[in-house]
Structure formats: C-alpha cells, structure tokens
Coordinates of C-alpha atoms and ligand atoms in Angstrom, one line a residue:
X1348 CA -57.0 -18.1 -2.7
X1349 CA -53.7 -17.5 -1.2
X1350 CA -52.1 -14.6 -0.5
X1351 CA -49.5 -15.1 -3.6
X1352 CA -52.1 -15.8 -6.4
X1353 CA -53.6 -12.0 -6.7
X1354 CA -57.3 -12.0 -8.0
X1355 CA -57.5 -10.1 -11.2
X1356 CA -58.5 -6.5 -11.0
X1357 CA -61.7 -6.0 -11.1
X1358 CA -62.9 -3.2 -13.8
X1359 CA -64.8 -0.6 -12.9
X1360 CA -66.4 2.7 -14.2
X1361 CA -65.2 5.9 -13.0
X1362 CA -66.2 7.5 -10.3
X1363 CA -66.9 11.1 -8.9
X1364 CA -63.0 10.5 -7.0
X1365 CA -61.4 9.6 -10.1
X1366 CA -62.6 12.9 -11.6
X1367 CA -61.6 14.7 -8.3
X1368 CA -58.4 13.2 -9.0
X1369 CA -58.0 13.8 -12.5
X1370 CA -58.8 17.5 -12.3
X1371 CA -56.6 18.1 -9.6
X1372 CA -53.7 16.5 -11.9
X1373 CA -55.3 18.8 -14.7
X1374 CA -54.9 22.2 -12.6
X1375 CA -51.7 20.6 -11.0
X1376 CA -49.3 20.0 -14.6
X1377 CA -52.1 21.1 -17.2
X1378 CA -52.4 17.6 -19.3
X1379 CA -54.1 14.5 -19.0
X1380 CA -52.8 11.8 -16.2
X1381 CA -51.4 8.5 -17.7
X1382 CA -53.8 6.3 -15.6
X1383 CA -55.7 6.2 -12.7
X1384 CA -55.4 3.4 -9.7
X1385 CA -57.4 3.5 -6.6
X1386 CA -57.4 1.6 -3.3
X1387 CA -60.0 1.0 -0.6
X1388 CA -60.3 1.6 3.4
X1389 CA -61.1 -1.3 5.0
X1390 CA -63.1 -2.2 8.5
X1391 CA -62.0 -4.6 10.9
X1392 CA -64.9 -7.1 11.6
X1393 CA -62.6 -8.5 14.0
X1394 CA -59.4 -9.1 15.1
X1395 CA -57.8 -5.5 17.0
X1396 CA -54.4 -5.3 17.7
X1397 CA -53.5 -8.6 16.6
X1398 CA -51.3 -7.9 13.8
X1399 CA -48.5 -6.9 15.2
X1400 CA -49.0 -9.7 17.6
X1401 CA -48.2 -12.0 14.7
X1402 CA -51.8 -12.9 15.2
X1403 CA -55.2 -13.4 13.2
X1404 CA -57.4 -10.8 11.4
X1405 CA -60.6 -10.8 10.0
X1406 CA -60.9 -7.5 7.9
X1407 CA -62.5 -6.4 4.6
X1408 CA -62.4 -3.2 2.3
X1409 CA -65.1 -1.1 2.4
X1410 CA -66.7 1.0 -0.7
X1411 CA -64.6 4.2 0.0
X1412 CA -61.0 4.8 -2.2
X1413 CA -58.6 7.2 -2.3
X1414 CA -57.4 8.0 -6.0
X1415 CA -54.4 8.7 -7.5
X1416 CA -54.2 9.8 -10.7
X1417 CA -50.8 9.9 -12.1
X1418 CA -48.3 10.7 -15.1
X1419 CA -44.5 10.6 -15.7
X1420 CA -42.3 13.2 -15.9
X1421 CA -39.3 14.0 -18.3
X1422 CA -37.0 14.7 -15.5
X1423 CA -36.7 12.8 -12.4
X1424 CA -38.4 14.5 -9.4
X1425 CA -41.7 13.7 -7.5
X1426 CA -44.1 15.8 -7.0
X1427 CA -47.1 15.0 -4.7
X1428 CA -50.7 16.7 -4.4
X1429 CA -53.7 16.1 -2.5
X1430 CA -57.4 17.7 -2.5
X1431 CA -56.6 17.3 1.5
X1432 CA -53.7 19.6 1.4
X1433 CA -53.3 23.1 0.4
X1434 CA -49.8 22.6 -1.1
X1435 CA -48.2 20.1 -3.7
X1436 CA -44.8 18.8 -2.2
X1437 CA -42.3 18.1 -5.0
X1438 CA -38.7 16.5 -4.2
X1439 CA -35.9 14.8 -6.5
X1440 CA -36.3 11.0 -6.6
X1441 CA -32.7 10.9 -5.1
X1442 CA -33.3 13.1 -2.2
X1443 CA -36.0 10.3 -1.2
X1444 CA -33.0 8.5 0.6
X1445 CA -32.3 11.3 2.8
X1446 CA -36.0 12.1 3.5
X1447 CA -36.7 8.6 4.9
X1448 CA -36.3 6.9 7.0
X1449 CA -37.7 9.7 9.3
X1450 CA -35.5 9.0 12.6
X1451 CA -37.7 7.4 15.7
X1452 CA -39.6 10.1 17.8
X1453 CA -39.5 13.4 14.5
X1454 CA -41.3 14.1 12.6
X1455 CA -41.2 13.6 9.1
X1456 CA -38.8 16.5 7.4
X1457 CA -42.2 16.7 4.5
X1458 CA -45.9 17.6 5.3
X1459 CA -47.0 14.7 7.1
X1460 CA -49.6 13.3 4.6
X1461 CA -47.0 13.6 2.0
X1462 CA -44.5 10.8 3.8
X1463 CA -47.4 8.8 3.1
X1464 CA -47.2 8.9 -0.6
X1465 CA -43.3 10.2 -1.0
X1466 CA -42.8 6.7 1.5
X1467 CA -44.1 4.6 -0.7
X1468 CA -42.0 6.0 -3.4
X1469 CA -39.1 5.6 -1.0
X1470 CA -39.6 2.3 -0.2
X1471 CA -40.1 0.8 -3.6
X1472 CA -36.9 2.2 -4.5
X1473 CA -35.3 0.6 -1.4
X1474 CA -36.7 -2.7 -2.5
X1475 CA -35.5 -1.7 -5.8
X1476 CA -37.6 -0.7 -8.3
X1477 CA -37.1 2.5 -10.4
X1478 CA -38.3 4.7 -12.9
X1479 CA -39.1 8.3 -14.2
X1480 CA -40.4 10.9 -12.0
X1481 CA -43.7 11.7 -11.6
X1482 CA -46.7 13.4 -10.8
X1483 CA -49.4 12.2 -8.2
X1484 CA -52.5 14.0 -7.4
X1485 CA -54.6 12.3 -4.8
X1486 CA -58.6 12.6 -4.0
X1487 CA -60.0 10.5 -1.7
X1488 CA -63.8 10.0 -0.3
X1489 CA -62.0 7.5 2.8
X1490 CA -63.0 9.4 6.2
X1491 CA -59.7 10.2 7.4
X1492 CA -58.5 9.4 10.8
X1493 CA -61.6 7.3 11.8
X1494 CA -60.1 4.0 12.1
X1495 CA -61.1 3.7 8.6
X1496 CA -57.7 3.1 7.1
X1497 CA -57.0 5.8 5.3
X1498 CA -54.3 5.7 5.5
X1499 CA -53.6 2.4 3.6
X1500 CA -55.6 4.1 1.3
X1501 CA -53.4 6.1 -0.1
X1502 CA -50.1 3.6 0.3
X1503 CA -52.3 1.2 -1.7
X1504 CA -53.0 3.8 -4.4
X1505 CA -49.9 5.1 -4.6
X1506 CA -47.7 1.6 -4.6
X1507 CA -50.4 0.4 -7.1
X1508 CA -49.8 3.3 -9.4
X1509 CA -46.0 3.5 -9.1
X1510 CA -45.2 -0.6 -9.3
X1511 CA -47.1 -0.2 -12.8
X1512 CA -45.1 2.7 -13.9
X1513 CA -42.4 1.6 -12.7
X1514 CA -43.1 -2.2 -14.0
X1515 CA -41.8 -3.0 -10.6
X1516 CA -43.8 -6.5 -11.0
X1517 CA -44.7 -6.5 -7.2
X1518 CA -47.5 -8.7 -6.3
X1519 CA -49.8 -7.2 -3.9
X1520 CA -48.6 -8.6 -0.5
X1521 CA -45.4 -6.9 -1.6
X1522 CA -47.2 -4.0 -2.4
X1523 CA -49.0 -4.4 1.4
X1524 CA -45.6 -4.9 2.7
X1525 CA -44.5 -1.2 0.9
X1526 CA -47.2 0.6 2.1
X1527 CA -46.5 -0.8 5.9
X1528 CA -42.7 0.3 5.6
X1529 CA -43.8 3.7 4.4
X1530 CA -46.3 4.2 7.3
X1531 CA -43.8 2.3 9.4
X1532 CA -40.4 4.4 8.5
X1533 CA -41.3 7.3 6.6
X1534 CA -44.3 8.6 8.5
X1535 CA -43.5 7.1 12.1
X1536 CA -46.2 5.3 12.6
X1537 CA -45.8 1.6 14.4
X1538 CA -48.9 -0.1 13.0
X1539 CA -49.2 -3.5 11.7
X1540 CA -50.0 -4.9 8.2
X1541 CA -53.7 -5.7 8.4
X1542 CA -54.6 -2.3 6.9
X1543 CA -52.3 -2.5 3.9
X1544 CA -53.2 -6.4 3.1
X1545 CA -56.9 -5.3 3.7
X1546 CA -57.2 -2.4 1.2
X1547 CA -54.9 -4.9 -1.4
X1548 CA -56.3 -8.1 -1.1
X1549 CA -60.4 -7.1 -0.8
X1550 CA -63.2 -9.0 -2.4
X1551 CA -66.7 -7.9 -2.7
X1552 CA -68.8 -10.0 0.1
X1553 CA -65.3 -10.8 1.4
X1554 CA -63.6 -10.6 4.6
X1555 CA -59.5 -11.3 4.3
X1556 CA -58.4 -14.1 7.3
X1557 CA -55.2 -13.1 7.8
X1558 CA -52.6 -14.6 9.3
X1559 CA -49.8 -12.2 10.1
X1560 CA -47.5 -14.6 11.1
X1561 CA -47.1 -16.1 7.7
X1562 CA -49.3 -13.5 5.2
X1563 CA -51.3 -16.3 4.4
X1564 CA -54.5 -14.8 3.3
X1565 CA -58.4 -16.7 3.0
X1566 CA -61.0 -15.1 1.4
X1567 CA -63.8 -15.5 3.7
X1568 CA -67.5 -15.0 2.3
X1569 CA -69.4 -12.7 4.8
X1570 CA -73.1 -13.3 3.3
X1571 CA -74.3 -10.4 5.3
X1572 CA -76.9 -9.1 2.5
X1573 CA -78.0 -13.2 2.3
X1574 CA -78.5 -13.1 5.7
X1575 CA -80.4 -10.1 5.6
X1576 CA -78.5 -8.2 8.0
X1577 CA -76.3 -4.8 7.3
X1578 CA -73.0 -3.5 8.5
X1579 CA -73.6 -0.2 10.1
X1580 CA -70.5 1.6 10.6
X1581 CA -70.4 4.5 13.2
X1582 CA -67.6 6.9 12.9
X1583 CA -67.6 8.7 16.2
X1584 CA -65.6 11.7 14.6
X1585 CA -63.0 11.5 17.7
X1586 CA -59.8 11.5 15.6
X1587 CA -57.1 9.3 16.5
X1588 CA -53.6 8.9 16.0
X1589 CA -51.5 6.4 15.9
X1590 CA -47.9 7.6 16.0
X1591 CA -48.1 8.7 19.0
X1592 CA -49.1 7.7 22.9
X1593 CA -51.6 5.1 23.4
X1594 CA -50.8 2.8 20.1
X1595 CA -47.1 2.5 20.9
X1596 CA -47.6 1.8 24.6
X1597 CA -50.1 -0.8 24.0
X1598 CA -47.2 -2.8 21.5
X1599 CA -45.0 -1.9 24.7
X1600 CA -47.3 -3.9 26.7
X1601 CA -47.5 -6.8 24.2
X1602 CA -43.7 -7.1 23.8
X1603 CA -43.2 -7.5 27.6
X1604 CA -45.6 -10.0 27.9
X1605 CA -44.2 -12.0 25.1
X1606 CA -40.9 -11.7 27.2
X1607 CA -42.6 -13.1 30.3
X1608 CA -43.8 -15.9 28.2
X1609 CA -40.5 -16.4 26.9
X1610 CA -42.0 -16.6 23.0
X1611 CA -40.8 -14.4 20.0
X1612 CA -44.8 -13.0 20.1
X1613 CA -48.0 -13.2 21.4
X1614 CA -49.0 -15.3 18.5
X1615 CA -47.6 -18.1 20.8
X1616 CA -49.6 -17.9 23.5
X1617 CA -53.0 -19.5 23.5
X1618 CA -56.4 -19.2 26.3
X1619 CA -55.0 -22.2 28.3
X1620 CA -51.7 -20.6 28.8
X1621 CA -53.4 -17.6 30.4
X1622 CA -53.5 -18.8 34.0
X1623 CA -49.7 -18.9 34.3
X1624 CA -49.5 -15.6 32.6
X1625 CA -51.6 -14.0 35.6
X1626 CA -49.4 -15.3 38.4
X1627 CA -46.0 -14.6 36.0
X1628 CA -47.4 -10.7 35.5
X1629 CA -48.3 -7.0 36.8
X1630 CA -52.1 -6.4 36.6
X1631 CA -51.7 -4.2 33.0
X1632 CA -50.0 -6.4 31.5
X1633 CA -52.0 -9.6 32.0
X1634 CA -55.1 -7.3 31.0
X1635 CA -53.1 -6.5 27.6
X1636 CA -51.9 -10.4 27.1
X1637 CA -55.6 -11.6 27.4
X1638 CA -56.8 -9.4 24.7
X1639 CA -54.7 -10.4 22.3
X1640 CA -54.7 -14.0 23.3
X1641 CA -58.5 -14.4 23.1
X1642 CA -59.2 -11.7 20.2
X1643 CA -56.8 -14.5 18.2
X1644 CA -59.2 -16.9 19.6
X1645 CA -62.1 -14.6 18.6
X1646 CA -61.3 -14.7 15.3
X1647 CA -60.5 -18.2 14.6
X1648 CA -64.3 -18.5 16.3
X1649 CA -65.7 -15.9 13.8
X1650 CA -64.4 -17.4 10.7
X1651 CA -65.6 -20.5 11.9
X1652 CA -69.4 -19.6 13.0
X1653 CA -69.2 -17.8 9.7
X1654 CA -68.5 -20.9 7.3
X1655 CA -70.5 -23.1 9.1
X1656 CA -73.6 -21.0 10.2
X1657 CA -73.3 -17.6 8.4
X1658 CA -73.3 -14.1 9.6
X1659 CA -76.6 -14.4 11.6
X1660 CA -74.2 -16.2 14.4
X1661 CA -71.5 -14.1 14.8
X1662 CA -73.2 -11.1 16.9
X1663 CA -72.0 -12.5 20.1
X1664 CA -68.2 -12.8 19.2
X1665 CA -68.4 -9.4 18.4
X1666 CA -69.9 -7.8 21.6
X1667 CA -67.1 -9.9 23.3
X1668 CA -64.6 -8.5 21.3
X1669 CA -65.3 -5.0 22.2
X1670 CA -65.7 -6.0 26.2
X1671 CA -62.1 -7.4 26.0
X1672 CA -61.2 -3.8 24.1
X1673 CA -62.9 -1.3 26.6
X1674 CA -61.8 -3.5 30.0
X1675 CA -58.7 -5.1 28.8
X1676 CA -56.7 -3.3 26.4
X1677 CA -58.1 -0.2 27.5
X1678 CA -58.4 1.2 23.8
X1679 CA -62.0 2.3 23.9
X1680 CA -63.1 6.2 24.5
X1681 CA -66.6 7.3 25.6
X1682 CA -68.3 7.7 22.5
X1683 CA -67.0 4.6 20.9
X1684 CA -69.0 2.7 23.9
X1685 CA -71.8 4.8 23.4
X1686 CA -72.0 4.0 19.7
X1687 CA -71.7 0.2 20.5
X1688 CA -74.1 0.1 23.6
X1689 CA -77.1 2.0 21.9
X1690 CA -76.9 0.2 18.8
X1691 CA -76.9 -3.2 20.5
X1692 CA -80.0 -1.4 22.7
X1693 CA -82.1 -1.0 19.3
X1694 CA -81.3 -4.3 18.5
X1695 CA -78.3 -4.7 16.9
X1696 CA -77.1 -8.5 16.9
X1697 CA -73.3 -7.5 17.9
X1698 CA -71.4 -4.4 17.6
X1699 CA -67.4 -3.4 18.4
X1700 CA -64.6 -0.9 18.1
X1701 CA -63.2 -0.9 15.0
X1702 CA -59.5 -0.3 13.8
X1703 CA -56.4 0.9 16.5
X1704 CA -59.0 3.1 18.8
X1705 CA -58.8 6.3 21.2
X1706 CA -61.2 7.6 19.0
X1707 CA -62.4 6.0 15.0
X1708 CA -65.5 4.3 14.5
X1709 CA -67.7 1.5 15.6
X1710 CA -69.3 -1.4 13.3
X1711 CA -72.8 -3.1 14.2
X1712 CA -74.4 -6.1 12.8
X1713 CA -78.0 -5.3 12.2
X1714 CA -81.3 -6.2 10.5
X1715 CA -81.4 -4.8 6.9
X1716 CA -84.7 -2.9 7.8
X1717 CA -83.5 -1.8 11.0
X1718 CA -80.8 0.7 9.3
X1719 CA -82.5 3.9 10.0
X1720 CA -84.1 3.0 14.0
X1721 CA -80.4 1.9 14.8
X1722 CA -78.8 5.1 13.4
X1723 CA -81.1 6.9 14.9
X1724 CA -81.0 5.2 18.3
X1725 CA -76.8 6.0 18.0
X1726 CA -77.4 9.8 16.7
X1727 CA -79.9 10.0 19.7
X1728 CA -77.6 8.8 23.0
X1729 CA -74.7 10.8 21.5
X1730 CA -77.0 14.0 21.6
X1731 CA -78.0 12.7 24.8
X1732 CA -74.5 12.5 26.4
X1733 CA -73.5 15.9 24.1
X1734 CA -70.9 14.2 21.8
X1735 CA -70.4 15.7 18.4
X1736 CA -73.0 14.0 16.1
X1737 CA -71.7 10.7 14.5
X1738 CA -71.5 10.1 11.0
X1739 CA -74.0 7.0 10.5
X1740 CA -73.4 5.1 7.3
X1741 CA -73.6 1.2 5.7
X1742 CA -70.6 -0.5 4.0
X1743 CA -70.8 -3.9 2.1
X1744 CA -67.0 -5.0 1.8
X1745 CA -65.7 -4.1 -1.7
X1746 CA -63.0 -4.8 -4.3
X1747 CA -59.3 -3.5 -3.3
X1748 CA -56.4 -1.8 -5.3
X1749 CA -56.5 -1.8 -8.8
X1750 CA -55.8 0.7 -11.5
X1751 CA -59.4 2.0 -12.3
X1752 CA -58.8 3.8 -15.8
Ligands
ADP307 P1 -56.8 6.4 9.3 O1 -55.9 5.5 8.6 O2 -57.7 5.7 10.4 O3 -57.7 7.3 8.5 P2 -54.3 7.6 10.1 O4 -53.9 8.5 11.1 O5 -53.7 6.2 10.1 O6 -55.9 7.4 10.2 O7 -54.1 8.2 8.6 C1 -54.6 9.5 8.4 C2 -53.5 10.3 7.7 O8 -53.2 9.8 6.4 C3 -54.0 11.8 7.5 O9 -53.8 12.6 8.6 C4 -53.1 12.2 6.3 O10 -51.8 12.5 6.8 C5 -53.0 10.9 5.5 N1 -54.0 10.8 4.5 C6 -55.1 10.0 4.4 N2 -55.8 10.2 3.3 C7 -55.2 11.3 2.7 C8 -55.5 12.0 1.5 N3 -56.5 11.7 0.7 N4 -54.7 13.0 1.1 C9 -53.6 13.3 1.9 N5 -53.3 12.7 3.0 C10 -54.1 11.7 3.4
MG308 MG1 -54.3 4.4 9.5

C-alpha cells in the first residue's frame, strides 16, 4: 500500500466511547449526532525522534480511540465539548482565523485541549474546505499524556468527522498533515507527523514504515500473536509535555547538527558519517546526531528482521533503541528505565521508551504466557523504588480513523 491509496474503513460495532460520545452530544444540543468517527492512539515500536528528522518510523495504532460524535448546525459557529473538560468552547467559524495561529511561545487564546479540535477546524479551512457549523462532543478511552498519542487522537477524529461534513475529499495523509498543523500552529506544540499518520493510516497486525521524508507509507505485518509473543505496554503515569522544554531543545539539537553536516536534515546523515561528526561537534550534540542517525538505522534493521525472520528477532533492536534514548538523547526519566529494565529482567525479549519521553510509557516484547509475571515484575520494582504504580496493559495494533456509525 502506499501512503496515497487509503485502505477502506473498516466497519465496526459501537463501542462503550461511541456512547460516551453520543450522550455527551445528547446532554450538549439535546438531539441525535449526525455520525460518529473515531481515531486511534498509536505506539511507537521504533523509531523516536525521527520524524522531524525527515527520518524513518515504525509505529502502529493501538486498540484505544477518542470519539467524536458530531452534527451540523443551522448557523455557522463551532462549538466544542469533551468528557475531559468541564466546559464546551463555542466560537464563530470566522473568528477561527484570529484564534490560530497561536503566536510562538502563548498560549493558545482557547482552553488548551480545545486548540486541538478548534485547530483542526482551522486548518481545514486554511487548506480550504468549508461548511456549516457544528457541534463536536468528544470521549475518549486514549490515556492522555502518556506518550500514547492522544493527542492525534483527537486531530484524527476530528479532521475525519469534519472532511466528511464538510466533503472536503481529503485523503488521509492530508488529513495526517491537518492534524500536525493544528498541533503544530494552533496548540504550540513542535512535534512531528508520525502520530497523525499512525492513528490515520493503522492496520490491525500492522505497523506503518514511514518515511517522513517523502510520506511514503508500508504496511508492515508484525505477527506478534503468530509468534506467540505480546506487546506489553507500561505507562509510567509521569506526564509529559511536549510544548514545552525538553522536546524543543532536543529539535534544537538536531537542527545544529544538520548545520554542521551541512545537509537540509538529519535524514542525510548515515552510521559511517558519524566519525567526522564527532571531531566537527560539542559533546551534546554528537550524543543527539548519533541517536537519530542509528534509530534511522534501527528501524530500517527492524522492518527488515521483521519480514525476514518475524517478531521473535527484533528484541535486541529494541533494547538498543532505548540505550541510545537514556545515554544519547537524554529523553528517558527514572521510571521509564525502571519499566524497561525489570521487564527485560522477567524475561522480556526487548523493551524501549515509547513516544517523545520525559515521562509516557514503555513497550516490551514478551511471551504470551508471561503477561501477568512481567507486569508484575514492573508493578513490583516501581513499588520498590516508590514510583506511583504503573498502569500495565497489552495492545495488539488496530484499525485507524474511520467514521464508526
Ligand atoms: P499524548 O498525545 O501523549 O497523550 P499530548 O500532550 O501530546 O500527550 O496530548 C495530550 C493533550 O491532548 C491533553 O492535555 C489535552 O489537551 C488533549 N486531549 C487529548 N485527548 C483529549 C480528549 N479526549 N478531550 C480533550 N482533550 C484531549
Ligand atoms: Mg501527543
């Protein structure tokens, strides 16, 4: 598949968050939504930082979606609501323009969460679509803040909703490309597009190769269940965020080293080049360079080992990946290492970070049958080093966006 021939959606039956969603719509305008559309969180099996390298990812959605159910209006306002916020937030269409784009280093002049949803709105009509107001009411069972995305969660549900009632026609890299501006301009937030493509273009068994150069996207078959093995995730309940500190220093980092190198991006550096970085470079920044430059190579590796010898293979790639994290890139806290060192200690064949890090979860590769000694091993050394109890759970990846009733 490539990234400009969309899978068909895949049809499901509704779940306990489309009738979260619905009711909230009910208590919010008192009739029935018009539809409901949904859209996924994703992991990262690997691939961190990469994406606004220009670089390679390796991510899939995972069985949690934010809904948004949603019906026109006769006038031409927006009006936004969430079971995660007290308030609805309700602005003319028009005004969007003067909302957004929220100027560098503000905040944005609406509740934050709502310059996720309200940005997408904005940005669709920037790319110019239009249409009637309406309402949105959101419910989502997406941990929030744990490196789970969801925050593309509820772009992807939102873009999907409004590009159909909007008949914008948008494909859903364009739609990936919406949610990214929104997060991008209207919230403030300088990530990359793996989330967005992630939680548009997911498969179930199906990890997205992407490369963010292009947007050329490969479904990759993961075969973890075949193999017999589980993906444990591990959210360490340390929220993170990304529009501030640690995130934008890191692309900081990357951007002077692609100076140094004299290349547009990182992309453009490979593992040989990396002795002439180290003399060319401070000490930081060479640490920053070589994690991008061999995560790229990591996940060429991974989607290699995982065509030719399955999922069984991969552990080690992984463990290397979150070495080059915690001593390189310097994106790891405490309980993220904790998480990834006691699960590989019960066994686990290869365990990482996950998402942007300073806080977010952990993923481990593990024996079907060894779900609950692993969790337990995790739940145990955080008690033991008095973190916060994680939140243990298995994801298989899933479908992404679509418009579920
Ligand atoms: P992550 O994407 O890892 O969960 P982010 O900081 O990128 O973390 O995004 C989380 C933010 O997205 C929340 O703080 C909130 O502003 C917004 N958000 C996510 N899900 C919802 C939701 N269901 N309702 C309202 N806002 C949400
Ligand atoms: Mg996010």
């Amino acid at each position: 598949m490539t990234a400009s021939e969309p899978a068909p959606p895949t049809p499901t039956t509704p779940t306990a968050t489309d009738a979260d969603a619905a009711t909230l719509f009910a208590e919010l305008t008192g009739r029935e939504p018009d539809g409901v559309w949904s859209a996924p969180g994703r992991a990262n099996l690997i691939g961190e930082h990469t994406d606004y390298n220009e670089g390679f990812v390796l991510p899939f959605a995972i069985p949690f979606r934010t809904v948004a159910a949603v019906g026109v209006r006769d006038d031409a306002r927006i009006r936004v609501a969430s079971t995660f916020a007290e308030d609805a937030v309700e602005v003319a269409l028009d005004d969007l323009d003067d909302l957004f784009p929220t100027p560098a280093g503000t905040s944005p002049r609406v509740p934050e969460w709502a310059a996720y949803p309200l940005g997408v709105a904005w940005a669709l009509r920037q790319a110019g679509a239009s249409g009637p107001g309406v309402d949105i009411a959101i419910a989502s069972d997406v941990p929030v803040g744990a490196g789970l995305s969801s925050s593309a969660a509820i772009e992807g549900a939102a873009a999907s909703a409004l590009n159909d009632l909007w008949s914008a026609g948008l494909d859903r890299v364009a739609l990936a490309r919406i949610g990214r501006r929104a997060e991008n301009e209207a919230v403030g937030a300088p990530t990359g597009i793996m989330d967005q493509m992630a939680s548009m273009l997911g498969e179930p068994d199906a990890a997205i190769f992407l490369d963010c150069r292009t947007l050329d996207a490969a479904l990759v078959p993961v075969g973890v269940a075949e193999a017999g093995l589980a993906i444990l995730v591990m959210d360490t309940r340390v929220k993170h965020a990304h529009s501030t500190g640690g995130y934008r220093e890191r692309r900081a980092s990357c951007e002077k080293g692609a100076e140094i190198m004299g290349v547009p991006s990182l992309r453009d550096v490979s593992v040989d080049d990396l002795p002439r970085a180290a003399e060319l470079m401070d000490d930081v920044t060479f640490r920053r360079v070589r994690h991008i430059v061999t995560e790229n190579q990591r996940v060429l590796d991974t989607v290699r080992v995982l065509r030719e010898d399955g999922a069984r293979a991969i552990g080690d790639l992984l463990v290397a990946s979150h070495a080059s994290m915690r001593d390189d890139f310097e994106i790891s806290v405490p309980e993220l290492d904790t998480a990834v060192d006691a699960a590989l200690a019960a066994g686990a064949l290869g365990a990482r970070m996950t998402g942007g890090g300073f806080g977010g979860a952990a993923i481990a590769l593990i024996e079907q049958d060894a779900v609950k000694s692993v969790s337990d091993a995790v739940a145990a050394a955080f008690a033991a080093s008095g973190f916060e109890a994680p939140a243990v759970f298995t994801v298989t990846p899933a479908a992404g966006a679509h418009r579920d009733v």
